[in-house]
PDB file of C-alpha atoms in Angstrom:
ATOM      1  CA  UNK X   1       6.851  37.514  18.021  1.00  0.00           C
ATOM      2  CA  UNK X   2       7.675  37.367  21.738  1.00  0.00           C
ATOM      3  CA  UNK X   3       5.162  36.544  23.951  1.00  0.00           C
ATOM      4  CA  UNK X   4       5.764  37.377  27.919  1.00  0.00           C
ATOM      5  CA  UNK X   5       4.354  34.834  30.248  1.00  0.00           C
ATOM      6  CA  UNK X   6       3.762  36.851  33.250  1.00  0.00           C
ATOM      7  CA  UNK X   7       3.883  35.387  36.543  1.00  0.00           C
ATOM      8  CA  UNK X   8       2.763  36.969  40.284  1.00  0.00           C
ATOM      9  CA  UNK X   9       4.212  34.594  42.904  1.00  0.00           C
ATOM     10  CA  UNK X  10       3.334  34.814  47.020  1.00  0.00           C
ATOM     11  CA  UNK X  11       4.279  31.609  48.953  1.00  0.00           C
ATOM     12  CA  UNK X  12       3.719  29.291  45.784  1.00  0.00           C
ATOM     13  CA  UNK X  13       7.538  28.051  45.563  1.00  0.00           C
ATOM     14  CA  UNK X  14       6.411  24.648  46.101  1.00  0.00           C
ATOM     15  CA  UNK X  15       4.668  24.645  42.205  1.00  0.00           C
ATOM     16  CA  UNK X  16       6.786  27.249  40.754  1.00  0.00           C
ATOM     17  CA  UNK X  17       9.037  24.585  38.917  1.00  0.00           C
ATOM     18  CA  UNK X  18       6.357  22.556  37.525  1.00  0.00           C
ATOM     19  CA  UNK X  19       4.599  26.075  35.890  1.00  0.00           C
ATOM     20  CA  UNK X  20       8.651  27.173  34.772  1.00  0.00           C
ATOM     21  CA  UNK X  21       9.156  23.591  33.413  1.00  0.00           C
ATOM     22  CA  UNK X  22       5.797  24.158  31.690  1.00  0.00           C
ATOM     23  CA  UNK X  23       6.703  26.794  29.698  1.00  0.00           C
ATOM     24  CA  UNK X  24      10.320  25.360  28.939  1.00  0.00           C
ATOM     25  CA  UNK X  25       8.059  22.226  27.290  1.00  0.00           C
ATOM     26  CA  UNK X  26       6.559  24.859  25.274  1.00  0.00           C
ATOM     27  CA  UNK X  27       6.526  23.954  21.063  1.00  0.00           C
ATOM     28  CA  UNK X  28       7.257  27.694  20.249  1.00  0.00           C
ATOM     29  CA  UNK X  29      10.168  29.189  22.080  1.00  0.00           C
ATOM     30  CA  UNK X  30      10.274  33.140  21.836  1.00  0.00           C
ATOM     31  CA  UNK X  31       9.270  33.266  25.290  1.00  0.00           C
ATOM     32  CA  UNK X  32      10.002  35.494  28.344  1.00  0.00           C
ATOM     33  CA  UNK X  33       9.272  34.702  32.239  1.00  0.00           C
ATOM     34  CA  UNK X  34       8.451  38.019  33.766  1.00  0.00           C
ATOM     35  CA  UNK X  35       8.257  36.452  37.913  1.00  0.00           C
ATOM     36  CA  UNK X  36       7.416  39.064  40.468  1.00  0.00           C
ATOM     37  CA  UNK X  37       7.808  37.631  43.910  1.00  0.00           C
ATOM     38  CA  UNK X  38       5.899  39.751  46.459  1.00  0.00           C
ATOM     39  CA  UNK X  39       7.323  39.015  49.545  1.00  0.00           C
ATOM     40  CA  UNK X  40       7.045  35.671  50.188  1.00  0.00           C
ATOM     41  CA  UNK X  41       8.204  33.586  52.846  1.00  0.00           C
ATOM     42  CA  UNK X  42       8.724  30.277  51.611  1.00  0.00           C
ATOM     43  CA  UNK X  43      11.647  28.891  49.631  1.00  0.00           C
ATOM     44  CA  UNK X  44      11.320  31.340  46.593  1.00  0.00           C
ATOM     45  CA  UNK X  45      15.170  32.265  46.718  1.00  0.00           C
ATOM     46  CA  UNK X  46      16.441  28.019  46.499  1.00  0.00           C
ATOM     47  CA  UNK X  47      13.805  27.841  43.389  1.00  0.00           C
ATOM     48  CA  UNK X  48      14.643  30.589  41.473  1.00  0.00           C
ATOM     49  CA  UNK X  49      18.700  30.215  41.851  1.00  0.00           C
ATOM     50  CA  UNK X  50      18.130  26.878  39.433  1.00  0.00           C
ATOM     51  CA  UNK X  51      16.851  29.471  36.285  1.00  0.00           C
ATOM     52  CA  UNK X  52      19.517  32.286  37.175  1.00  0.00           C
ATOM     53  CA  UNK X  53      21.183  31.572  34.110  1.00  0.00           C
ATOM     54  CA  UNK X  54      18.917  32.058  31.369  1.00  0.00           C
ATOM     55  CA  UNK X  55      18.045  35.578  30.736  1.00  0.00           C
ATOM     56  CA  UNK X  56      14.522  34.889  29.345  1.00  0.00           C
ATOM     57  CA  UNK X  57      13.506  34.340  32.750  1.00  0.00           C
ATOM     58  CA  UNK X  58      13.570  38.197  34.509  1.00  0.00           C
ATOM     59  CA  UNK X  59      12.698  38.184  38.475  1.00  0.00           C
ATOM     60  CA  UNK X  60      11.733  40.907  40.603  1.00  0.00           C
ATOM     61  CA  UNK X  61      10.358  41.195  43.694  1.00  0.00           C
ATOM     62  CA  UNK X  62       8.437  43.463  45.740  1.00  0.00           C
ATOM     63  CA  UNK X  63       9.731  45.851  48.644  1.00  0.00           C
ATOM     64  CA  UNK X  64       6.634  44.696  50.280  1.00  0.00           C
ATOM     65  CA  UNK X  65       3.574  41.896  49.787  1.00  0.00           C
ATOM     66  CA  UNK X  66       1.589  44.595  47.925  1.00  0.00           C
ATOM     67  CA  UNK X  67      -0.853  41.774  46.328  1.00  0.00           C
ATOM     68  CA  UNK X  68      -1.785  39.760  43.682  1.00  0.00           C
ATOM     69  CA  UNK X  69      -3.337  42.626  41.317  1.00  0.00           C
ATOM     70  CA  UNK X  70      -0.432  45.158  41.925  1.00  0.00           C
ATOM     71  CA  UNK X  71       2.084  42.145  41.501  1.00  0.00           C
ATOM     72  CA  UNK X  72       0.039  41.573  38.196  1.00  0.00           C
ATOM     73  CA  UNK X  73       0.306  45.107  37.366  1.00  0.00           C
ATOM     74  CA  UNK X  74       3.711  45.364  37.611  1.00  0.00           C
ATOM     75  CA  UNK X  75       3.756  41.878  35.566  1.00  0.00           C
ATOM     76  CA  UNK X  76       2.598  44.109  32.292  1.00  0.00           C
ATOM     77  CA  UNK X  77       4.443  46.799  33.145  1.00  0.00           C
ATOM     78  CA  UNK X  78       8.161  45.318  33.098  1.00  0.00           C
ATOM     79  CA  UNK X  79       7.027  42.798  30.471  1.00  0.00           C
ATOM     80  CA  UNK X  80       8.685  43.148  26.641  1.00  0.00           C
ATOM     81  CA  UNK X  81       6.167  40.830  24.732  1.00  0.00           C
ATOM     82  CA  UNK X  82       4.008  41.566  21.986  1.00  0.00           C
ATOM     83  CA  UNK X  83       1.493  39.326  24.015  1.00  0.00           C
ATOM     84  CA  UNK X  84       1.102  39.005  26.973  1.00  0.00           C
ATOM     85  CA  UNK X  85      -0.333  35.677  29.114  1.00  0.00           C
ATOM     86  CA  UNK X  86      -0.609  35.271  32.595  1.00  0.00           C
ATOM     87  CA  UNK X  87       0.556  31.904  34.709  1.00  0.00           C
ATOM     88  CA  UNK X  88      -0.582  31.568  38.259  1.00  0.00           C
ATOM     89  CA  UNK X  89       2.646  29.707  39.904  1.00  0.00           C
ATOM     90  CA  UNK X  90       0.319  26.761  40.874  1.00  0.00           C
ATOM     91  CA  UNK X  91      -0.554  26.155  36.864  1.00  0.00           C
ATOM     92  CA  UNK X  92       1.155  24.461  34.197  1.00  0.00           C
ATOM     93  CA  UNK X  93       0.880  25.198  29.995  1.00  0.00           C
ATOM     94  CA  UNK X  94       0.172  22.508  27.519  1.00  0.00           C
ATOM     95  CA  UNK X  95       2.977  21.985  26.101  1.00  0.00           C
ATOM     96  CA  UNK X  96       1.574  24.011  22.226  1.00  0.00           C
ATOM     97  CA  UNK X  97      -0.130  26.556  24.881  1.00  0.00           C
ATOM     98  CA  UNK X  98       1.888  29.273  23.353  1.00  0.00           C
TER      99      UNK X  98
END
């Protein structure tokens, strides 16, 4: 079963690798990332290049900062999963969260 951990990031590049790492610690490993960026203005772009070669990890971004319950929205919409959990950028899992 896969389960999509959905995450809507503005300006939180600063966590982002901790919450990633999080789910990388994670006991069961049919896992996606679904990260939607929505315009932030930080160093989103240096972060993300590190995960560019794993393919569970999917980024998007948004034309525009359209906010944190559209970002969400689109979140569930693009995600794949059979469940679905949502990870603010500034949280971590346990690693036997999932």
């Amino acid at each position: 079963m896969l389960i999509s951990i959905l995450v809507a990031n503005y300006n939180n590049s600063r966590y982002l690798e901790n919450a990633i790492s999080s789910v990388y610690a994670q006991t069961y490993s049919n896992w996606e990332i679904i990260l939607i960026d929505d315009g932030s203005k930080d160093e989103f772009e240096e972060v993300i290049k590190r995960y560019s070669n794993d393919a569970r990890i999917k980024v998007f971004r948004n034309g525009k900062n359209i906010g944190c319950a559209s970002t969400k929205k689109n979140c569930i919409e693009r995600s794949s999963g059979e469940v679905l959990a949502f990870l603010d950028p500034d949280d971590s899992l346990a690693p036997e969260a999932l």
